[in-house]
Amino acid sequence: MASAAQRDSVTPDVQRLVGERGLIEAARRLRQGECVALPTETVYGLAADAGNESAIRAVFAAKQRPANHPLIVHIPPFEHLGRWACDVPEEACRLAEAFWPGPLTMLLHKADEVSPAVTGGRDTIALRVPAQPEFLRILSFLETGLAAPSANPYKRLSPTTADQVIDGMRGRIAAVLDAGPCDHGLESTIVDLTGSAPTIVRAGPITRREIEAVLNQRVAMPRSHDVAVPGNQKSHYQPNARLKRLESTRLREPSASAGYLVWSSITARSLLEQGIEPARVVKLPNEPGGFGRGLYAALHSLDQRAVDEIRVEQPPASEGWAAVNDRLLRAES
Ligand code: TXA
Ligand code: MG
């Protein structure tokens, strides 16, 4: 196998764009029909002009994502939803008012003008306004929507820093706009508004309870999302090492070749006291927001330690942990 140094000398690196000049360069490339990785408040996305079919095809090619897995279109604030969607229900306006810009994606019926290349051939479209200042400025320069799936190779972990984008997409994309780590670290909540009742098809930073409070009605959240959201199979969001969730007490019987991801101080201390190398024990905050923010970065860093298994301390089953538990379930092999 090639060493990292050998590989780097033959594989073109991903250019890191920074600051004001980087932002303008990213916008210029996007306008020309290139794809560029951009930060959002959830994870880094691989962006392309949603109105340019060849740019969209380049996104699918770079990720090696099947063409029938639709992309989310990111739109500017106060955009007329009628440009992208039709038959927009009143619920969509209420959710947009409450949560945009922010980590909520809505599935709506697509407008005729939207290319089926973006929607994977479906007659629905996923829309969101991201809450990330650089992304929003680029949207205002371009005056169009940007289709952007997470900026990782197909079936791999989503990146929450520019370094992770560069590691995963080297040789596949030309540039990433680096604006530091993402605020949430987990992908947006997706709510389907195309059926008879609103349904959450991917758990995320906006909780079911928050959505129910705005809509003033119960919202369904099925455990299996495979049918409604094709790119969302169980096998997604996986690190290279095998991941296993274990109850706190079971996790305290360590194996030297494993890496550990824990939320309780007692478990972290017990592992260290039993001689597990500190670099193999990642302790994340004992609350879902902080745990979610650090989750992918922790899995990336444990993967780089070449552990044969990542043992994760099973978080509580309560509603607030739904997005974290959803991603852990998918990451488990
Ligand atoms: O936070 C996020 O949502 C990030 C950032 C970059 O915005 N994006 C993201 O994109 O996670 P992606 O492509 O990795 O996941 C989007 C999910 C996929 O599972 C896709 O199948 C689903 O949204 N999706 C998109 N359009 C859809 C549609 N028209 N119908 C059903 N599912 C759709
Ligand atoms: Mg993804």
Tab-separated table of C-alpha atoms and ligand atoms in Angstrom:
chain	number	residue	atom	x	y	z
A	1	MET	CA	0.000	0.000	0.000
A	2	ALA	CA	1.216	3.537	-0.768
A	3	SER	CA	2.315	5.562	2.243
A	4	ALA	CA	0.518	8.819	2.944
A	5	ALA	CA	3.549	10.743	1.585
A	6	GLN	CA	3.640	8.704	-1.673
A	7	ARG	CA	-0.092	9.068	-2.134
A	8	ASP	CA	0.033	12.820	-1.529
A	9	SER	CA	2.732	13.276	-4.141
A	10	VAL	CA	0.561	11.764	-6.894
A	11	THR	CA	-2.942	12.764	-5.816
A	12	PRO	CA	-3.854	16.411	-6.441
A	13	ASP	CA	-4.596	18.076	-3.146
A	14	VAL	CA	-7.813	19.889	-2.347
A	15	GLN	CA	-7.148	23.636	-2.287
A	16	ARG	CA	-8.082	25.237	1.025
A	17	LEU	CA	-9.832	28.582	0.447
A	18	VAL	CA	-9.853	30.966	3.410
A	19	GLY	CA	-11.079	34.423	4.362
A	20	GLU	CA	-12.739	36.999	2.153
A	21	ARG	CA	-10.656	36.156	-0.919
A	22	GLY	CA	-11.400	32.481	-0.451
A	23	LEU	CA	-15.105	33.201	-0.256
A	24	ILE	CA	-15.042	35.211	-3.491
A	25	GLU	CA	-13.006	32.476	-5.194
A	26	ALA	CA	-15.498	29.822	-4.045
A	27	ALA	CA	-18.382	31.882	-5.448
A	28	ARG	CA	-16.502	32.406	-8.739
A	29	ARG	CA	-15.882	28.689	-9.159
A	30	LEU	CA	-19.487	27.827	-8.341
A	31	ARG	CA	-20.727	30.366	-10.881
A	32	GLN	CA	-18.506	28.685	-13.499
A	33	GLY	CA	-20.152	25.334	-12.829
A	34	GLU	CA	-17.472	23.783	-10.616
A	35	CYS	CA	-18.303	22.036	-7.365
A	36	VAL	CA	-16.738	23.394	-4.172
A	37	ALA	CA	-17.042	22.075	-0.616
A	38	LEU	CA	-18.625	24.669	1.684
A	39	PRO	CA	-19.222	24.804	5.422
A	40	THR	CA	-22.769	24.708	6.745
A	41	GLU	CA	-23.880	24.836	10.372
A	42	THR	CA	-24.473	21.051	10.258
A	43	VAL	CA	-21.677	19.411	8.209
A	44	TYR	CA	-19.552	20.447	5.213
A	45	GLY	CA	-21.474	20.124	1.940
A	46	LEU	CA	-20.253	19.589	-1.619
A	47	ALA	CA	-21.993	22.491	-3.366
A	48	ALA	CA	-22.908	23.049	-7.010
A	49	ASP	CA	-25.294	25.365	-8.859
A	50	ALA	CA	-28.684	23.634	-8.634
A	51	GLY	CA	-29.596	25.035	-12.050
A	52	ASN	CA	-26.547	23.584	-13.839
A	53	GLU	CA	-26.929	19.903	-14.750
A	54	SER	CA	-23.278	19.285	-15.555
A	55	ALA	CA	-22.254	20.780	-12.184
A	56	ILE	CA	-24.755	18.460	-10.504
A	57	ARG	CA	-23.356	15.458	-12.361
A	58	ALA	CA	-19.878	16.432	-11.126
A	59	VAL	CA	-21.157	16.252	-7.519
A	60	PHE	CA	-22.498	12.724	-8.041
A	61	ALA	CA	-19.232	11.692	-9.719
A	62	ALA	CA	-17.020	13.155	-6.967
A	63	LYS	CA	-18.969	11.361	-4.231
A	64	GLN	CA	-19.571	8.241	-6.338
A	65	ARG	CA	-23.158	8.549	-5.232
A	66	PRO	CA	-25.867	6.688	-7.208
A	67	ALA	CA	-27.769	9.095	-9.501
A	68	ASN	CA	-31.131	8.246	-7.908
A	69	HIS	CA	-30.112	9.616	-4.484
A	70	PRO	CA	-31.544	13.153	-4.459
A	71	LEU	CA	-29.669	16.229	-3.228
A	72	ILE	CA	-30.763	18.957	-0.814
A	73	VAL	CA	-31.040	22.398	-2.427
A	74	HIS	CA	-29.842	25.254	-0.188
A	75	ILE	CA	-31.650	28.497	-0.881
A	76	PRO	CA	-31.260	32.120	0.284
A	77	PRO	CA	-33.434	33.485	3.109
A	78	PHE	CA	-36.823	34.848	2.032
A	79	GLU	CA	-36.565	33.076	-1.328
A	80	HIS	CA	-39.959	32.606	-2.929
A	81	LEU	CA	-40.541	28.884	-2.332
A	82	GLY	CA	-42.559	28.831	-5.574
A	83	ARG	CA	-39.285	29.039	-7.508
A	84	TRP	CA	-38.381	25.530	-6.308
A	85	ALA	CA	-41.575	23.890	-5.068
A	86	CYS	CA	-45.264	23.767	-5.930
A	87	ASP	CA	-48.379	23.107	-3.816
A	88	VAL	CA	-46.497	24.467	-0.799
A	89	PRO	CA	-48.598	23.703	2.306
A	90	GLU	CA	-49.151	26.234	5.056
A	91	GLU	CA	-47.095	24.028	7.426
A	92	ALA	CA	-44.003	24.684	5.288
A	93	CYS	CA	-44.362	28.436	5.727
A	94	ARG	CA	-44.719	28.056	9.485
A	95	LEU	CA	-41.673	25.807	9.754
A	96	ALA	CA	-39.617	28.126	7.516
A	97	GLU	CA	-40.581	31.077	9.684
A	98	ALA	CA	-39.614	29.229	12.865
A	99	PHE	CA	-36.438	27.408	11.822
A	100	TRP	CA	-34.831	29.049	8.750
A	101	PRO	CA	-32.006	29.798	8.470
A	102	GLY	CA	-31.285	26.575	10.322
A	103	PRO	CA	-30.833	22.798	10.286
A	104	LEU	CA	-34.290	21.848	9.006
A	105	THR	CA	-34.820	20.401	5.516
A	106	MET	CA	-38.321	20.191	4.066
A	107	LEU	CA	-39.470	17.754	1.404
A	108	LEU	CA	-41.995	19.430	-0.927
A	109	HIS	CA	-43.400	18.796	-4.417
A	110	LYS	CA	-40.883	20.137	-6.896
A	111	ALA	CA	-41.541	22.965	-9.338
A	112	ASP	CA	-41.517	21.937	-13.020
A	113	GLU	CA	-38.376	23.993	-13.732
A	114	VAL	CA	-36.204	22.018	-11.265
A	115	SER	CA	-33.992	19.503	-13.057
A	116	PRO	CA	-34.681	15.856	-12.175
A	117	ALA	CA	-30.880	15.458	-11.979
A	118	VAL	CA	-31.064	17.271	-8.602
A	119	THR	CA	-34.005	15.289	-7.264
A	120	GLY	CA	-32.776	11.869	-8.358
A	121	GLY	CA	-35.696	11.648	-10.780
A	122	ARG	CA	-38.285	12.257	-8.055
A	123	ASP	CA	-41.101	14.759	-8.221
A	124	THR	CA	-40.214	16.029	-4.737
A	125	ILE	CA	-37.456	18.403	-3.679
A	126	ALA	CA	-35.536	18.846	-0.423
A	127	LEU	CA	-35.023	22.515	0.547
A	128	ARG	CA	-33.299	24.326	3.361
A	129	VAL	CA	-31.805	27.728	4.231
A	130	PRO	CA	-28.507	27.052	6.021
A	131	ALA	CA	-27.493	29.156	9.046
A	132	GLN	CA	-23.853	29.645	8.115
A	133	PRO	CA	-22.657	33.192	7.349
A	134	GLU	CA	-20.184	32.351	4.542
A	135	PHE	CA	-22.642	30.004	2.837
A	136	LEU	CA	-25.377	32.647	3.046
A	137	ARG	CA	-23.102	35.282	1.505
A	138	ILE	CA	-22.265	32.981	-1.389
A	139	LEU	CA	-25.980	32.335	-1.939
A	140	SER	CA	-26.608	36.084	-2.034
A	141	PHE	CA	-23.798	36.603	-4.615
A	142	LEU	CA	-25.039	33.818	-6.862
A	143	GLU	CA	-28.782	34.434	-6.577
A	144	THR	CA	-29.527	30.771	-7.146
A	145	GLY	CA	-29.858	27.602	-5.090
A	146	LEU	CA	-26.887	25.394	-4.310
A	147	ALA	CA	-27.378	21.653	-4.273
A	148	ALA	CA	-25.116	20.168	-1.614
A	149	PRO	CA	-24.883	16.673	-0.195
A	150	SER	CA	-22.454	16.085	2.662
A	151	ALA	CA	-18.872	16.412	1.331
A	152	ASN	CA	-17.802	12.802	1.918
A	153	PRO	CA	-17.330	9.830	-0.400
A	154	TYR	CA	-20.516	7.736	-0.698
A	155	LYS	CA	-21.309	5.810	2.500
A	156	ARG	CA	-18.569	7.420	4.578
A	157	LEU	CA	-18.801	9.762	7.564
A	158	SER	CA	-19.871	13.348	6.990
A	159	PRO	CA	-17.068	15.892	7.501
A	160	THR	CA	-17.357	18.547	10.190
A	161	THR	CA	-14.023	20.261	9.427
A	162	ALA	CA	-12.202	21.255	6.226
A	163	ASP	CA	-9.383	18.838	7.141
A	164	GLN	CA	-11.834	15.929	7.032
A	165	VAL	CA	-13.090	17.107	3.636
A	166	ILE	CA	-9.515	17.224	2.346
A	167	ASP	CA	-8.735	13.738	3.716
A	168	GLY	CA	-11.848	12.161	2.238
A	169	MET	CA	-12.098	14.016	-1.089
A	170	ARG	CA	-8.432	14.300	-2.136
A	171	GLY	CA	-8.208	13.702	-5.874
A	172	ARG	CA	-11.997	14.029	-6.246
A	173	ILE	CA	-12.614	17.789	-5.800
A	174	ALA	CA	-10.529	20.927	-6.356
A	175	ALA	CA	-11.391	23.186	-3.411
A	176	VAL	CA	-12.940	23.606	0.029
A	177	LEU	CA	-13.866	26.859	1.754
A	178	ASP	CA	-12.516	26.518	5.303
A	179	ALA	CA	-14.557	28.377	7.914
A	180	GLY	CA	-13.672	26.206	10.904
A	181	PRO	CA	-15.636	23.386	12.528
A	182	CYS	CA	-19.408	23.118	12.036
A	183	ASP	CA	-21.705	24.241	14.868
A	184	HIS	CA	-23.990	21.203	15.026
A	185	GLY	CA	-21.862	18.397	13.613
A	186	LEU	CA	-24.899	16.298	12.620
A	187	GLU	CA	-26.933	16.566	9.404
A	188	SER	CA	-30.191	18.521	9.297
A	189	THR	CA	-33.540	17.162	10.410
A	190	ILE	CA	-35.620	16.227	7.336
A	191	VAL	CA	-39.398	16.611	7.489
A	192	ASP	CA	-41.563	15.289	4.660
A	193	LEU	CA	-44.503	17.594	3.890
A	194	THR	CA	-45.631	15.842	0.704
A	195	GLY	CA	-47.911	13.275	2.360
A	196	SER	CA	-51.149	13.507	4.275
A	197	ALA	CA	-49.332	14.293	7.558
A	198	PRO	CA	-45.869	15.762	8.316
A	199	THR	CA	-43.312	13.020	8.966
A	200	ILE	CA	-39.712	13.266	10.144
A	201	VAL	CA	-37.651	11.075	7.815
A	202	ARG	CA	-34.249	11.904	9.306
A	203	ALA	CA	-33.708	12.909	12.937
A	204	GLY	CA	-31.402	15.905	13.405
A	205	PRO	CA	-30.636	19.005	15.455
A	206	ILE	CA	-34.246	20.271	15.358
A	207	THR	CA	-36.234	17.846	17.483
A	208	ARG	CA	-39.644	16.339	16.878
A	209	ARG	CA	-40.935	18.217	19.923
A	210	GLU	CA	-39.817	21.586	18.482
A	211	ILE	CA	-41.542	20.826	15.174
A	212	GLU	CA	-44.709	19.675	16.933
A	213	ALA	CA	-44.779	22.885	18.980
A	214	VAL	CA	-44.743	25.015	15.815
A	215	LEU	CA	-47.275	22.884	13.900
A	216	ASN	CA	-49.426	22.316	16.945
A	217	GLN	CA	-49.928	18.661	16.000
A	218	ARG	CA	-48.287	15.267	16.469
A	219	VAL	CA	-45.552	14.483	13.952
A	220	ALA	CA	-44.607	10.904	13.046
A	221	MET	CA	-40.977	9.738	13.172
A	222	PRO	CA	-40.646	6.180	11.840
A	223	ARG	CA	-37.549	4.269	12.939
A	224	SER	CA	-36.763	2.999	9.451
A	225	HIS	CA	-36.232	5.735	6.876
A	226	ASP	CA	-35.089	3.707	3.912
A	227	VAL	CA	-38.127	4.125	1.701
A	228	ALA	CA	-38.768	7.847	2.077
A	229	VAL	CA	-35.127	8.906	1.928
A	230	PRO	CA	-33.065	6.752	-0.417
A	231	GLY	CA	-29.605	8.000	0.598
A	232	ASN	CA	-30.353	7.246	4.209
A	233	GLN	CA	-29.914	3.469	4.474
A	234	LYS	CA	-28.701	1.898	7.671
A	235	SER	CA	-25.273	1.253	6.163
A	236	HIS	CA	-24.554	4.993	5.805
A	237	TYR	CA	-22.544	7.199	8.129
A	238	GLN	CA	-19.954	4.525	8.894
A	239	PRO	CA	-16.351	4.836	10.078
A	240	ASN	CA	-13.767	2.383	8.705
A	241	ALA	CA	-13.451	0.499	11.990
A	242	ARG	CA	-16.345	-1.675	13.167
A	243	LEU	CA	-18.524	0.280	15.585
A	244	LYS	CA	-20.251	-1.299	18.539
A	245	ARG	CA	-22.571	0.297	21.086
A	246	LEU	CA	-22.296	-1.038	24.631
A	247	GLU	CA	-23.937	-0.216	27.942
A	248	SER	CA	-21.663	1.723	30.325
A	249	THR	CA	-20.965	-1.280	32.576
A	250	ARG	CA	-19.993	-3.579	29.656
A	251	LEU	CA	-17.724	-0.894	28.251
A	252	ARG	CA	-15.638	-0.905	31.403
A	253	GLU	CA	-14.228	-4.356	30.456
A	254	PRO	CA	-11.665	-3.034	27.994
A	255	SER	CA	-9.808	-4.480	25.016
A	256	ALA	CA	-6.407	-2.961	24.191
A	257	SER	CA	-6.982	-2.933	20.403
A	258	ALA	CA	-10.255	-0.983	20.559
A	259	GLY	CA	-10.971	2.764	20.603
A	260	TYR	CA	-13.556	4.221	22.985
A	261	LEU	CA	-16.116	6.967	22.643
A	262	VAL	CA	-17.812	7.768	25.940
A	263	TRP	CA	-20.017	10.424	27.525
A	264	SER	CA	-19.760	9.568	31.232
A	265	SER	CA	-16.759	10.603	33.320
A	266	ILE	CA	-16.973	7.365	35.360
A	267	THR	CA	-16.533	5.235	32.246
A	268	ALA	CA	-13.699	7.419	30.913
A	269	ARG	CA	-11.897	7.228	34.261
A	270	SER	CA	-12.395	3.499	34.573
A	271	LEU	CA	-10.892	2.878	31.103
A	272	LEU	CA	-7.869	5.060	31.808
A	273	GLU	CA	-7.329	3.418	35.206
A	274	GLN	CA	-7.276	0.048	33.472
A	275	GLY	CA	-4.385	1.210	31.310
A	276	ILE	CA	-6.117	2.107	28.025
A	277	GLU	CA	-3.960	4.603	26.151
A	278	PRO	CA	-5.535	8.101	26.565
A	279	ALA	CA	-5.447	8.725	22.790
A	280	ARG	CA	-7.865	5.799	22.367
A	281	VAL	CA	-10.439	7.216	24.773
A	282	VAL	CA	-12.514	10.129	23.509
A	283	LYS	CA	-14.821	11.691	26.083
A	284	LEU	CA	-17.617	13.840	24.647
A	285	PRO	CA	-20.071	16.026	26.600
A	286	ASN	CA	-22.792	14.342	28.595
A	287	GLU	CA	-25.602	16.095	26.662
A	288	PRO	CA	-26.860	15.485	23.115
A	289	GLY	CA	-25.885	18.840	21.535
A	290	GLY	CA	-22.260	18.622	22.607
A	291	PHE	CA	-22.044	14.896	21.915
A	292	GLY	CA	-23.520	15.352	18.429
A	293	ARG	CA	-21.156	18.239	17.680
A	294	GLY	CA	-18.112	16.091	18.433
A	295	LEU	CA	-19.374	12.711	17.194
A	296	TYR	CA	-18.089	12.598	13.585
A	297	ALA	CA	-14.793	14.305	14.461
A	298	ALA	CA	-14.257	11.724	17.229
A	299	LEU	CA	-15.020	8.812	14.881
A	300	HIS	CA	-12.662	10.290	12.271
A	301	SER	CA	-9.879	10.655	14.836
A	302	LEU	CA	-10.328	7.122	16.244
A	303	ASP	CA	-10.335	5.776	12.680
A	304	GLN	CA	-6.949	7.394	12.163
A	305	ARG	CA	-5.542	5.496	15.168
A	306	ALA	CA	-6.158	2.250	13.239
A	307	VAL	CA	-8.191	0.685	16.046
A	308	ASP	CA	-9.950	-2.546	15.049
A	309	GLU	CA	-13.192	-1.615	16.790
A	310	ILE	CA	-14.796	1.578	18.103
A	311	ARG	CA	-16.775	0.914	21.277
A	312	VAL	CA	-19.345	3.585	21.977
A	313	GLU	CA	-21.003	4.085	25.342
A	314	GLN	CA	-24.730	3.755	24.568
A	315	PRO	CA	-26.395	7.153	25.189
A	316	PRO	CA	-29.779	7.445	26.940
A	317	ALA	CA	-32.837	6.534	24.840
A	318	SER	CA	-34.629	9.848	25.527
A	319	GLU	CA	-36.042	12.088	22.756
A	320	GLY	CA	-33.239	14.679	22.954
A	321	TRP	CA	-30.702	12.013	21.947
A	322	ALA	CA	-32.754	10.845	18.905
A	323	ALA	CA	-30.399	12.272	16.234
A	324	VAL	CA	-27.276	10.923	17.957
A	325	ASN	CA	-28.869	7.501	18.483
A	326	ASP	CA	-30.036	7.432	14.847
A	327	ARG	CA	-26.481	8.055	13.545
A	328	LEU	CA	-24.956	5.522	15.962
A	329	LEU	CA	-27.459	2.889	14.858
A	330	ARG	CA	-26.472	3.476	11.217
A	331	ALA	CA	-22.761	3.540	12.008
A	332	GLU	CA	-22.928	0.151	13.751
A	333	SER	CA	-22.018	-2.700	11.459
B	1	TXA	O1	-27.306	18.976	7.045
B	1	TXA	C1	-27.502	18.524	5.923
B	1	TXA	O2	-28.628	18.192	5.527
B	1	TXA	C2	-26.276	18.411	5.003
B	1	TXA	C3	-25.766	19.809	4.707
B	1	TXA	C4	-24.643	19.808	3.706
B	1	TXA	O3	-26.825	20.616	4.294
B	1	TXA	N1	-26.620	17.726	3.800
B	1	TXA	C5	-26.849	16.384	3.737
B	1	TXA	O4	-27.056	15.938	2.445
B	1	TXA	O5	-26.850	15.670	4.714
B	1	TXA	P1	-27.042	14.390	2.057
B	1	TXA	O6	-27.192	14.362	0.583
B	1	TXA	O7	-25.830	13.745	2.633
B	1	TXA	O8	-28.347	13.843	2.709
B	1	TXA	C6	-29.576	14.316	2.219
B	1	TXA	C7	-30.651	13.298	2.397
B	1	TXA	C8	-30.385	12.049	1.588
B	1	TXA	O9	-30.654	10.936	2.395
B	1	TXA	C9	-31.375	12.172	0.454
B	1	TXA	O10	-31.817	10.943	-0.016
B	1	TXA	C10	-32.502	12.964	1.095
B	1	TXA	O11	-31.856	13.883	1.912
B	1	TXA	N2	-33.276	13.663	0.074
B	1	TXA	C11	-32.904	14.725	-0.645
B	1	TXA	N3	-33.871	15.047	-1.533
B	1	TXA	C12	-34.891	14.167	-1.352
B	1	TXA	C13	-36.155	13.954	-1.971
B	1	TXA	N4	-36.570	14.711	-2.954
B	1	TXA	N5	-36.905	12.935	-1.524
B	1	TXA	C14	-36.486	12.135	-0.514
B	1	TXA	N6	-35.293	12.274	0.085
B	1	TXA	C15	-34.507	13.271	-0.319
B	2	MG	MG	-24.634	12.400	3.473
